[in-house]
Coordinates of C-alpha atoms in Angstrom, one line a residue:
M1 CA 66.1 90.9 126.7
Q2 CA 69.7 90.0 125.7
W3 CA 69.7 87.0 128.0
F4 CA 66.6 85.7 126.1
L5 CA 68.4 86.2 122.7
N6 CA 71.4 84.4 124.0
L7 CA 69.3 81.3 124.8
S8 CA 69.4 78.5 122.3
T9 CA 66.4 78.1 120.1
K10 CA 65.5 74.9 121.9
S11 CA 65.6 76.7 125.2
K12 CA 63.5 79.6 123.8
I13 CA 60.8 77.2 122.5
I14 CA 60.8 75.2 125.8
C15 CA 60.6 78.4 127.8
C16 CA 57.8 79.9 125.8
F17 CA 55.8 76.7 125.7
S18 CA 56.4 76.0 129.4
F19 CA 55.1 79.5 130.2
M20 CA 52.1 78.9 128.0
F21 CA 51.5 75.5 129.7
V22 CA 51.6 77.3 133.1
L23 CA 49.0 79.8 131.9
I24 CA 46.9 77.0 130.5
A25 CA 47.3 75.1 133.8
I26 CA 46.2 78.2 135.7
V27 CA 43.2 78.5 133.5
I28 CA 42.4 74.8 133.9
V29 CA 42.9 74.9 137.7
T30 CA 40.8 78.1 137.9
A31 CA 38.0 76.5 135.9
Y32 CA 38.3 73.3 137.8
L33 CA 38.1 75.0 141.2
G34 CA 35.1 77.1 140.1
I35 CA 33.3 74.1 138.7
T36 CA 34.1 72.1 141.8
A37 CA 32.9 74.8 144.1
T38 CA 29.7 75.2 142.1
T39 CA 29.1 71.5 142.1
Q40 CA 29.7 71.3 145.8
S41 CA 27.4 74.2 146.4
Q42 CA 24.7 72.5 144.4
K43 CA 25.3 69.3 146.3
D44 CA 25.1 71.2 149.6
L45 CA 22.0 72.9 148.4
F46 CA 20.4 69.6 147.5
H47 CA 21.5 67.5 150.4
E48 CA 21.2 70.2 153.1
N49 CA 18.5 72.6 152.1
Y50 CA 16.4 70.9 149.5
T51 CA 16.3 67.5 151.3
V52 CA 15.6 69.2 154.6
S53 CA 12.8 71.2 153.0
L54 CA 11.3 68.0 151.5
D55 CA 11.6 66.3 154.9
L56 CA 9.8 69.2 156.6
V57 CA 7.1 69.2 153.9
E58 CA 6.8 65.4 154.4
L59 CA 6.7 65.9 158.2
R60 CA 3.9 68.5 157.9
S61 CA 2.1 66.2 155.5
D62 CA 2.4 63.2 157.8
Q63 CA 1.3 65.3 160.7
N64 CA -1.7 66.6 158.8
R65 CA -2.6 63.1 157.6
A66 CA -2.4 61.7 161.2
R67 CA -4.7 64.5 162.5
A68 CA -7.1 63.9 159.6
Q69 CA -7.2 60.2 160.4
L70 CA -7.7 61.0 164.1
L71 CA -10.7 63.1 163.2
E72 CA -11.9 60.3 160.9
M73 CA -11.7 57.9 163.8
M74 CA -13.9 60.3 165.8
M75 CA -16.4 60.4 163.1
T76 CA -16.7 56.7 162.1
G77 CA -18.4 54.2 164.2
D78 CA -16.8 51.2 162.6
R79 CA -14.5 49.4 165.0
S80 CA -12.3 47.8 162.4
K81 CA -11.9 51.0 160.5
Q82 CA -10.9 52.7 163.7
Q83 CA -8.3 50.1 164.4
A84 CA -7.0 50.4 160.8
L85 CA -6.8 54.2 161.2
D86 CA -5.0 53.7 164.5
R87 CA -2.4 51.6 162.7
D88 CA -2.0 54.2 160.0
I89 CA -1.6 56.9 162.7
R90 CA 1.0 55.0 164.5
E91 CA 2.8 54.3 161.1
R92 CA 2.7 58.0 160.3
S93 CA 4.0 58.8 163.8
G94 CA 7.0 56.4 163.2
D95 CA 7.7 58.1 159.9
I96 CA 7.7 61.5 161.7
D97 CA 10.1 60.2 164.3
K98 CA 12.4 58.9 161.6
L99 CA 12.2 62.3 159.8
L100 CA 13.0 64.2 163.0
K101 CA 16.1 62.0 163.6
E102 CA 17.3 62.6 160.0
L103 CA 16.8 66.3 160.3
A104 CA 18.7 66.3 163.6
A105 CA 21.5 64.3 162.1
A106 CA 21.6 66.5 158.9
Q107 CA 21.5 69.9 160.8
K108 CA 23.4 69.0 163.9
D109 CA 25.9 71.9 163.1
D110 CA 23.1 74.5 162.7
Q111 CA 22.4 75.6 166.2
R112 CA 19.5 77.8 165.2
F113 CA 17.9 75.0 163.3
M114 CA 18.6 72.5 166.1
A115 CA 17.0 74.9 168.7
D116 CA 13.8 75.2 166.7
L117 CA 13.8 71.5 165.9
Q118 CA 14.2 70.6 169.6
E119 CA 11.3 72.9 170.4
L120 CA 9.3 71.1 167.6
V121 CA 10.2 67.7 169.1
T122 CA 9.2 68.7 172.6
V123 CA 5.8 70.1 171.4
R124 CA 5.2 67.0 169.2
D125 CA 6.0 64.6 172.0
T126 CA 3.4 66.3 174.2
Y127 CA 1.0 66.4 171.2
R128 CA 1.6 62.7 170.5
N129 CA 0.9 61.7 174.1
I130 CA -2.4 63.6 174.1
R131 CA -3.2 62.0 170.8
E132 CA -2.6 58.6 172.2
E133 CA -5.0 59.4 175.0
Q134 CA -7.6 60.5 172.4
I135 CA -7.1 57.2 170.5
R136 CA -7.8 55.2 173.7
L137 CA -10.9 57.3 174.4
I138 CA -12.1 56.8 170.8
L139 CA -11.5 53.1 170.9
G140 CA -13.3 53.1 174.3
G141 CA -16.3 54.7 172.8
K142 CA -15.8 58.1 174.5
I143 CA -15.9 60.2 171.3
E144 CA -17.0 63.4 173.0
A145 CA -14.3 63.2 175.6
A146 CA -11.7 62.6 173.0
R147 CA -13.0 65.6 171.0
Q148 CA -12.9 67.8 174.1
L149 CA -9.3 66.6 174.7
G150 CA -8.3 67.7 171.2
L151 CA -9.6 71.2 171.7
G152 CA -7.7 74.1 173.4
P153 CA -4.1 73.3 174.2
Q154 CA -3.9 70.4 171.8
E155 CA -5.0 72.6 168.9
E156 CA -2.3 75.1 170.0
R157 CA 0.2 72.3 170.0
Y158 CA -0.8 71.3 166.5
G159 CA -0.5 74.9 165.3
K160 CA 2.8 75.2 167.1
I161 CA 4.1 72.1 165.3
R162 CA 2.9 73.4 162.0
D163 CA 4.3 76.9 162.5
T164 CA 7.6 75.5 163.7
A165 CA 7.9 73.2 160.7
L166 CA 7.0 76.2 158.4
K167 CA 9.6 78.3 160.2
L168 CA 12.2 75.6 159.8
E169 CA 11.2 75.2 156.1
Q170 CA 11.5 79.0 155.6
L171 CA 14.8 78.9 157.3
E172 CA 16.1 76.3 154.9
K173 CA 14.7 78.3 152.0
D174 CA 16.5 81.4 153.1
Q175 CA 19.7 79.3 153.5
A176 CA 19.1 77.8 150.1
K177 CA 18.7 81.3 148.6
Q178 CA 21.8 82.5 150.4
R179 CA 23.8 79.5 149.2
L180 CA 22.4 80.0 145.6
A181 CA 23.5 83.7 145.8
Q182 CA 26.9 82.6 147.0
S183 CA 27.1 80.0 144.3
E184 CA 26.2 82.6 141.7
Q185 CA 28.7 85.1 143.1
R186 CA 31.4 82.4 143.2
T187 CA 30.5 81.5 139.6
R188 CA 30.8 85.1 138.5
K189 CA 34.1 85.4 140.3
T190 CA 35.4 82.2 138.7
L191 CA 34.2 83.5 135.3
V192 CA 36.0 86.8 135.9
I193 CA 39.2 85.0 137.0
F194 CA 38.9 82.7 134.0
L195 CA 38.5 85.6 131.6
L196 CA 41.3 87.6 133.2
V197 CA 43.7 84.6 133.1
G198 CA 42.5 83.8 129.5
V199 CA 43.1 87.3 128.3
A200 CA 46.5 87.4 130.1
A201 CA 47.3 84.1 128.5
I202 CA 46.3 85.4 125.1
F203 CA 48.3 88.6 125.6
V204 CA 51.4 86.8 126.9
S205 CA 51.1 84.2 124.1
T206 CA 50.9 87.0 121.5
A207 CA 53.8 88.8 123.1
M208 CA 55.9 85.7 123.2
T209 CA 54.9 84.9 119.6
L210 CA 56.0 88.4 118.5
A211 CA 59.2 88.0 120.5
M212 CA 60.0 84.6 119.0
N213 CA 59.2 86.1 115.5
K214 CA 61.5 89.0 116.2
A215 CA 64.2 86.8 117.7
I216 CA 64.1 84.0 115.1
A217 CA 61.9 84.7 112.0
N218 CA 63.1 88.2 111.3
P219 CA 66.9 87.4 111.3
L220 CA 66.2 84.2 109.2
T221 CA 64.1 86.2 106.8
E222 CA 67.0 88.8 106.4
I223 CA 69.5 85.9 105.9
A224 CA 67.2 84.3 103.4
A225 CA 66.9 87.6 101.4
I226 CA 70.8 87.9 101.4
A227 CA 71.0 84.3 100.3
E228 CA 68.6 85.0 97.5
K229 CA 70.8 87.9 96.3
I230 CA 73.9 85.6 96.4
A231 CA 72.0 83.0 94.5
T232 CA 71.4 85.5 91.7
G233 CA 75.1 86.4 91.6
E234 CA 75.0 89.6 93.6
L235 CA 77.9 89.5 96.1
D236 CA 77.7 93.2 97.1
V237 CA 75.8 92.3 100.2
N238 CA 76.4 93.2 103.9
V239 CA 75.6 90.6 106.6
P240 CA 75.0 92.5 109.8
A241 CA 77.2 91.5 112.8
D242 CA 75.3 89.7 115.6
G243 CA 76.7 89.0 119.0
R244 CA 73.9 86.6 120.0
G245 CA 74.8 83.3 121.4
D246 CA 71.9 81.2 120.0
E247 CA 71.7 79.3 116.8
V248 CA 70.5 82.4 114.9
G249 CA 73.6 84.3 116.0
I250 CA 75.8 81.3 115.1
L251 CA 74.1 81.0 111.7
T252 CA 74.5 84.7 111.1
R253 CA 78.2 84.6 111.9
T254 CA 78.8 81.5 109.9
F255 CA 76.8 83.0 106.9
R256 CA 79.0 86.1 107.2
R257 CA 82.1 84.0 107.0
M258 CA 80.7 82.1 104.0
V259 CA 79.9 85.4 102.2
E260 CA 83.4 86.7 102.9
N261 CA 84.8 83.4 101.6
I262 CA 82.7 83.6 98.4
K263 CA 83.8 87.2 97.9
G264 CA 87.4 86.1 98.2
H265 CA 87.0 83.3 95.7
A266 CA 85.2 85.8 93.4
D267 CA 88.1 88.3 93.7
T268 CA 90.6 85.4 92.9
T269 CA 88.5 84.5 89.8
R270 CA 88.5 88.1 88.6
R271 CA 92.3 88.3 89.0
I272 CA 92.6 85.1 87.0
A273 CA 90.2 86.4 84.3
A274 CA 92.3 89.6 84.2
G275 CA 95.5 87.6 83.6
D276 CA 97.0 87.7 87.1
L277 CA 97.9 84.1 87.9
S278 CA 100.5 85.0 90.5
G279 CA 98.1 84.8 93.5
S280 CA 97.4 81.7 95.5
V281 CA 94.2 80.3 97.0
T282 CA 94.3 78.9 100.6
P283 CA 91.5 76.4 101.2
Q284 CA 89.6 76.8 104.5
S285 CA 89.9 73.1 105.1
E286 CA 90.5 69.8 103.4
R287 CA 86.8 69.6 102.5
D288 CA 86.7 73.1 101.1
V289 CA 85.6 72.0 97.6
M290 CA 85.6 75.5 96.0
G291 CA 88.9 76.5 97.6
N292 CA 90.7 73.3 96.6
A293 CA 89.2 73.6 93.1
L294 CA 90.4 77.2 92.7
A295 CA 93.8 76.3 94.1
V296 CA 94.2 73.4 91.6
M297 CA 92.9 75.6 88.8
G298 CA 95.4 78.3 89.6
R299 CA 98.3 75.9 89.7
S300 CA 97.1 74.2 86.4
L301 CA 96.7 77.6 84.7
R302 CA 100.1 78.7 85.8
D303 CA 101.7 75.5 84.5
I304 CA 99.7 75.7 81.2
T305 CA 100.6 79.4 80.8
R306 CA 104.3 78.7 81.4
E307 CA 104.2 75.9 78.8
I308 CA 102.3 78.2 76.4
I309 CA 104.9 81.0 77.0
E310 CA 107.7 78.5 76.3
G311 CA 106.0 77.3 73.2
V312 CA 105.3 80.8 72.0
N313 CA 108.9 81.7 72.6
V314 CA 110.1 78.7 70.6
L315 CA 107.6 79.6 67.9
A316 CA 108.8 83.2 67.7
S317 CA 112.5 82.1 67.6
S318 CA 111.7 79.4 65.0
S319 CA 109.8 81.8 62.9
S320 CA 112.7 84.3 63.0
E321 CA 115.1 81.5 61.9
I322 CA 112.7 80.4 59.2
M323 CA 112.4 84.0 58.0
A324 CA 116.2 84.4 57.9
S325 CA 116.5 81.1 56.0
T326 CA 113.7 82.1 53.7
N327 CA 115.4 85.4 53.0
Q328 CA 118.7 83.6 52.2
V329 CA 116.8 81.1 49.9
A330 CA 115.0 84.0 48.2
A331 CA 118.3 85.8 47.6
G332 CA 119.8 82.5 46.2
A333 CA 116.8 82.0 44.0
T334 CA 117.2 85.5 42.7
E335 CA 120.8 84.9 42.0
T336 CA 120.0 81.6 40.3
A337 CA 117.4 83.4 38.1
A338 CA 119.9 85.9 37.1
A339 CA 122.5 83.2 36.3
V340 CA 119.9 81.3 34.3
S341 CA 119.1 84.4 32.3
E342 CA 122.8 84.9 31.5
T343 CA 123.1 81.2 30.6
S344 CA 120.0 81.5 28.3
S345 CA 121.7 84.4 26.5
T346 CA 124.9 82.4 26.1
V347 CA 122.9 79.4 24.8
E348 CA 121.2 81.6 22.3
E349 CA 124.6 82.9 21.1
V350 CA 125.9 79.3 20.9
K351 CA 122.8 78.4 19.0
Q352 CA 123.4 81.2 16.5
T353 CA 127.0 80.0 16.3
A354 CA 125.8 76.5 15.6
N355 CA 123.6 77.8 12.8
V356 CA 126.6 79.6 11.3
S357 CA 128.7 76.4 11.6
S358 CA 126.0 74.4 9.8
Q359 CA 125.9 76.9 7.0
K360 CA 129.6 76.9 6.8
A361 CA 129.6 73.1 6.7
R362 CA 127.1 73.1 3.9
T363 CA 129.2 75.7 2.0
V364 CA 132.2 73.4 2.4
A365 CA 130.2 70.5 1.1
E366 CA 129.0 72.5 -1.9
A367 CA 132.4 74.0 -2.7
A368 CA 135.3 71.8 -1.8
Q369 CA 137.6 74.3 -3.4
K370 CA 137.0 76.6 -0.6
A371 CA 137.7 73.9 1.9
V372 CA 140.8 75.5 3.3
Q373 CA 139.1 78.8 3.9
V374 CA 136.0 77.1 5.2
A375 CA 138.2 74.8 7.3
Q376 CA 140.0 77.8 8.8
V377 CA 136.7 79.5 9.5
G378 CA 135.3 76.2 10.8
R379 CA 138.4 75.8 13.0
R380 CA 137.9 79.2 14.5
S381 CA 134.1 78.6 14.9
I382 CA 134.8 75.2 16.5
E383 CA 137.3 76.8 18.9
E384 CA 134.7 79.4 19.8
S385 CA 132.2 76.7 20.2
I386 CA 134.5 74.8 22.5
V387 CA 135.0 78.0 24.5
G388 CA 131.3 78.7 24.5
M389 CA 130.6 75.1 25.5
G390 CA 133.1 75.4 28.3
R391 CA 131.3 78.5 29.5
I392 CA 127.9 76.8 29.1
Q393 CA 129.2 73.8 31.1
G394 CA 130.5 76.1 33.8
Q395 CA 127.2 78.0 34.0
V396 CA 125.3 74.7 34.0
E397 CA 127.4 73.3 36.8
A398 CA 127.0 76.6 38.7
I399 CA 123.2 76.3 38.1
A400 CA 123.3 72.7 39.3
E401 CA 125.2 73.6 42.5
S402 CA 122.7 76.5 43.1
I403 CA 119.8 74.2 42.6
V404 CA 121.3 71.5 44.9
R405 CA 121.9 74.2 47.5
L406 CA 118.3 75.4 47.0
S407 CA 117.1 71.8 47.5
E408 CA 119.1 71.4 50.7
Q409 CA 117.8 74.8 52.0
S410 CA 114.2 73.7 51.1
Q411 CA 114.7 70.5 53.1
T412 CA 116.0 72.6 56.0
I413 CA 112.9 74.8 55.7
G414 CA 110.8 71.7 55.6
E415 CA 112.4 70.5 58.9
I416 CA 111.8 73.9 60.5
I417 CA 108.2 73.9 59.3
A418 CA 107.8 70.4 60.8
T419 CA 109.1 71.8 64.1
V420 CA 106.7 74.8 63.8
N421 CA 103.8 72.4 63.0
D422 CA 104.7 70.3 66.1
L423 CA 104.7 73.5 68.1
A424 CA 101.3 74.4 66.7
E425 CA 100.0 70.9 67.6
Q426 CA 101.4 71.3 71.1
S427 CA 99.8 74.8 71.4
N428 CA 96.5 73.4 70.2
L429 CA 96.7 70.6 72.7
L430 CA 97.6 73.0 75.5
A431 CA 94.6 75.2 74.4
V432 CA 92.3 72.2 74.5
N433 CA 93.6 71.3 78.0
A434 CA 93.2 74.9 79.2
A435 CA 89.6 74.9 77.8
I436 CA 88.9 71.6 79.6
E437 CA 90.2 73.1 82.9
A438 CA 88.3 76.3 82.3
A439 CA 85.1 74.2 81.7
K440 CA 85.7 72.4 85.0
A441 CA 86.1 75.7 86.8
G442 CA 82.6 76.7 85.6
E443 CA 81.7 80.4 85.7
Q444 CA 85.1 81.3 87.2
G445 CA 86.9 79.9 84.2
K446 CA 85.0 81.7 81.5
G447 CA 87.6 84.4 81.1
F448 CA 90.4 82.0 80.7
A449 CA 88.3 79.9 78.3
V450 CA 88.2 82.8 76.0
V451 CA 92.0 83.1 76.1
A452 CA 92.3 79.3 75.6
Q453 CA 90.0 79.6 72.5
E454 CA 92.2 82.5 71.2
V455 CA 95.4 80.4 71.7
K456 CA 93.7 77.5 70.0
S457 CA 92.6 79.7 67.0
L458 CA 96.2 81.1 66.7
A459 CA 97.6 77.6 66.9
E460 CA 95.2 76.5 64.1
Q461 CA 96.3 79.6 62.0
S462 CA 99.9 78.6 62.6
K463 CA 99.1 75.0 61.5
E464 CA 97.4 76.3 58.4
A465 CA 100.3 78.7 57.6
T466 CA 102.8 75.8 58.0
A467 CA 100.7 73.7 55.8
Q468 CA 100.7 76.4 53.1
V469 CA 104.5 76.8 53.5
R470 CA 104.9 73.0 53.2
T471 CA 102.8 73.0 50.0
I472 CA 104.9 75.8 48.5
L473 CA 108.1 74.0 49.5
N474 CA 106.8 70.8 47.9
D475 CA 106.2 72.8 44.7
I476 CA 109.7 74.3 45.0
Q477 CA 111.2 70.9 45.5
K478 CA 109.4 69.5 42.5
A479 CA 110.5 72.5 40.4
T480 CA 114.1 72.0 41.7
N481 CA 114.1 68.3 40.8
A482 CA 112.8 69.2 37.3
A483 CA 115.6 71.9 37.1
V484 CA 118.2 69.3 38.2
M485 CA 117.1 66.9 35.6
A486 CA 117.1 69.6 32.9
T487 CA 120.5 70.7 34.1
E488 CA 121.8 67.2 33.8
Q489 CA 120.4 66.9 30.3
G490 CA 121.9 70.3 29.4
N491 CA 125.2 69.2 30.8
K492 CA 125.1 66.0 28.7
A493 CA 124.2 68.0 25.7
V494 CA 127.1 70.4 26.3
E495 CA 129.5 67.5 26.8
E496 CA 128.2 66.1 23.5
G497 CA 128.7 69.4 21.8
V498 CA 132.2 69.7 23.2
R499 CA 133.0 66.3 22.0
Q500 CA 131.6 67.0 18.6
S501 CA 133.4 70.3 18.4
R502 CA 136.7 68.6 19.1
E503 CA 136.0 66.0 16.5
A504 CA 135.2 68.8 14.0
G505 CA 138.4 70.5 14.9
E506 CA 140.3 67.3 14.4
A507 CA 138.6 66.9 11.0
I508 CA 139.4 70.4 10.0
R509 CA 143.1 69.9 10.9
Q510 CA 143.2 66.8 8.8
M511 CA 141.3 68.5 5.9
G512 CA 144.5 70.1 4.6
D513 CA 145.9 66.6 3.8
S514 CA 143.2 65.5 1.5
I515 CA 140.4 67.2 -0.4
D516 CA 138.5 64.0 -0.2
E517 CA 139.0 63.7 3.4
S518 CA 138.1 67.4 3.6
A519 CA 134.9 66.8 1.6
Q520 CA 134.1 63.8 3.8
A521 CA 135.0 65.9 6.8
A522 CA 132.8 68.6 5.5
V523 CA 129.9 66.2 5.2
Q524 CA 130.6 64.9 8.7
I525 CA 130.9 68.5 10.0
A526 CA 127.6 69.4 8.4
A527 CA 126.0 66.4 10.0
S528 CA 127.7 67.1 13.3
S529 CA 126.6 70.7 13.0
Q530 CA 123.1 69.6 12.4
Q531 CA 123.2 67.4 15.5
Q532 CA 124.9 70.2 17.4
L533 CA 122.0 72.5 16.3
A534 CA 119.5 70.0 17.6
G535 CA 121.4 69.7 20.8
M536 CA 121.5 73.4 21.2
D537 CA 117.8 73.5 20.7
Q538 CA 117.4 71.0 23.5
V539 CA 119.8 73.1 25.6
A540 CA 117.8 76.2 24.8
L541 CA 114.6 74.4 25.8
A542 CA 116.2 73.1 29.0
M543 CA 117.4 76.5 29.9
E544 CA 114.0 77.9 29.2
N545 CA 112.6 75.3 31.6
I546 CA 115.3 76.2 34.1
R547 CA 114.4 79.9 33.7
Q548 CA 110.7 79.2 34.3
A549 CA 111.5 77.0 37.3
S550 CA 113.8 79.7 38.7
E551 CA 111.1 82.3 38.3
Q552 CA 108.7 79.9 40.0
N553 CA 111.2 79.4 42.7
V554 CA 111.6 83.2 43.2
T555 CA 107.8 83.6 43.2
G556 CA 107.4 80.7 45.7
M557 CA 110.1 82.0 47.9
R558 CA 108.4 85.4 47.9
Q559 CA 105.2 83.7 49.0
V560 CA 107.1 81.7 51.6
E561 CA 108.7 84.9 52.8
V562 CA 105.2 86.5 53.1
T563 CA 103.9 83.4 54.9
V564 CA 106.9 83.2 57.2
Q565 CA 106.5 86.9 57.9
G566 CA 102.9 86.3 58.9
L567 CA 104.1 83.3 61.0
H568 CA 106.6 85.6 62.7
D569 CA 103.9 88.3 63.3
L570 CA 101.7 85.5 64.7
G571 CA 104.4 84.4 67.0
Q572 CA 104.9 88.0 68.2
K573 CA 101.2 88.4 68.7
L574 CA 101.1 85.2 70.8
K575 CA 104.1 86.4 72.7
D576 CA 102.4 89.7 73.5
L577 CA 99.2 87.9 74.4
V578 CA 100.7 85.5 76.9
A579 CA 102.8 88.4 78.3
Q580 CA 99.6 89.7 79.7
Y581 CA 99.4 86.7 82.1
K582 CA 101.5 87.0 85.3
V583 CA 102.7 83.7 86.7

């Protein structure tokens, strides 16, 4: 049976149909031979038996008719009628001779028939000669002599001819019955052979159909069921090994290799989805579409993951630097706020001093006689004012330097944030590319598509965080610019106060020379003190603005610090996330 399974499907079909054609040919030949034999038997029955029987019947009929006509010649006295009857008798006699020759020619192989026929011919020849003598006597008018000649032996001869003809006819009937029985037996035998060959053909055809079904249809049905499972995504299938050498065996082995190849690709996809990108896919051939696609996808994912890891590392290091810079800026802002608070206290003291100076100036103006004492007091106050102004100027310059340094650090933070924003843009772009590659990969890239979406989401969060930091830095820069302007105005006011204090001191030193000059100086001092008071109000307002700006700077830097900390945590989270992928 194994040799049949190893045949090709074409050879199996040709073999089966050839065998069926042979069986059909046997059935056809059997039927043809049976029908031919029956037909030949019928022909023989007709030509040999039936025709011979008809000839014998016709022979007896002609013989009886000739005897009747002879008797009629004896009974009639009409000469012309006798001659007409003589002609008819002779014509009948010629027909009988012709029939005897035909019978002899037809049954020349039948010795029994030929013996009886020869006896019939001999008796008839004698009977015909006597009948010719009777006709001459009748035509000669010797009717009684002719009647006497027809009695005795002539009657026996006539009976002999009749009996022999009946015997031959019965012989042909017996042969016809025998041949008919043989034909029926041959027909039954042919029918039995036909039925046996037909049943054998049906049995063999059924067996061959079942064998073909078992050899071809059953394996194909099993392969189709396995293919249906694979089509629904079930790869846990087992293709049975088949050592057949036909197309079904080749198909089974090829299908087995295909299932193993698909399982290998599925394992590779699962490893990629689990984050293991270190494996490589070897295509089965140049036209292995899935193998080449998985190989390209693996290389692309490894390249993208490396770039993402590098970007995340840069993001983590940048966020660390930003956090360190932010801490420094926050510390500087805190120190600036403390310095501004001290400066505000000093300005308040200077303001109070200016009020005292104004009151003293008014006192000098009201009482010139106390000009010397007031001048001395004013000199001391002016000296203190000059010292305070110097302190204020120093504090203002320190504030200006701190604010300028804060502005420079804010610009540095802005540049770092721009770098972080660029990294976020690159991460977003890489995530989009990874999502595109995952979409190209179809079902195998769904796992990586989720990772790409997470990277994209984290990149967008980084971008939003940098945007918030940028907004806060813009607010800080605006507040810093306002503080710089206020500091410049305060510095100018302090310089003006120093100049006025020096002029007041010069006036007080000259007051001892002249009371008038002292009075005028007192008036000038009062006016200057009033201006100084107004300037101190401006300085106090400017310092209040600087204090508020410093507090805003501190608050903003705290927010920046929180944001940068979140950015740093985000970078660490991204770093931990990409660390799961092995390239």
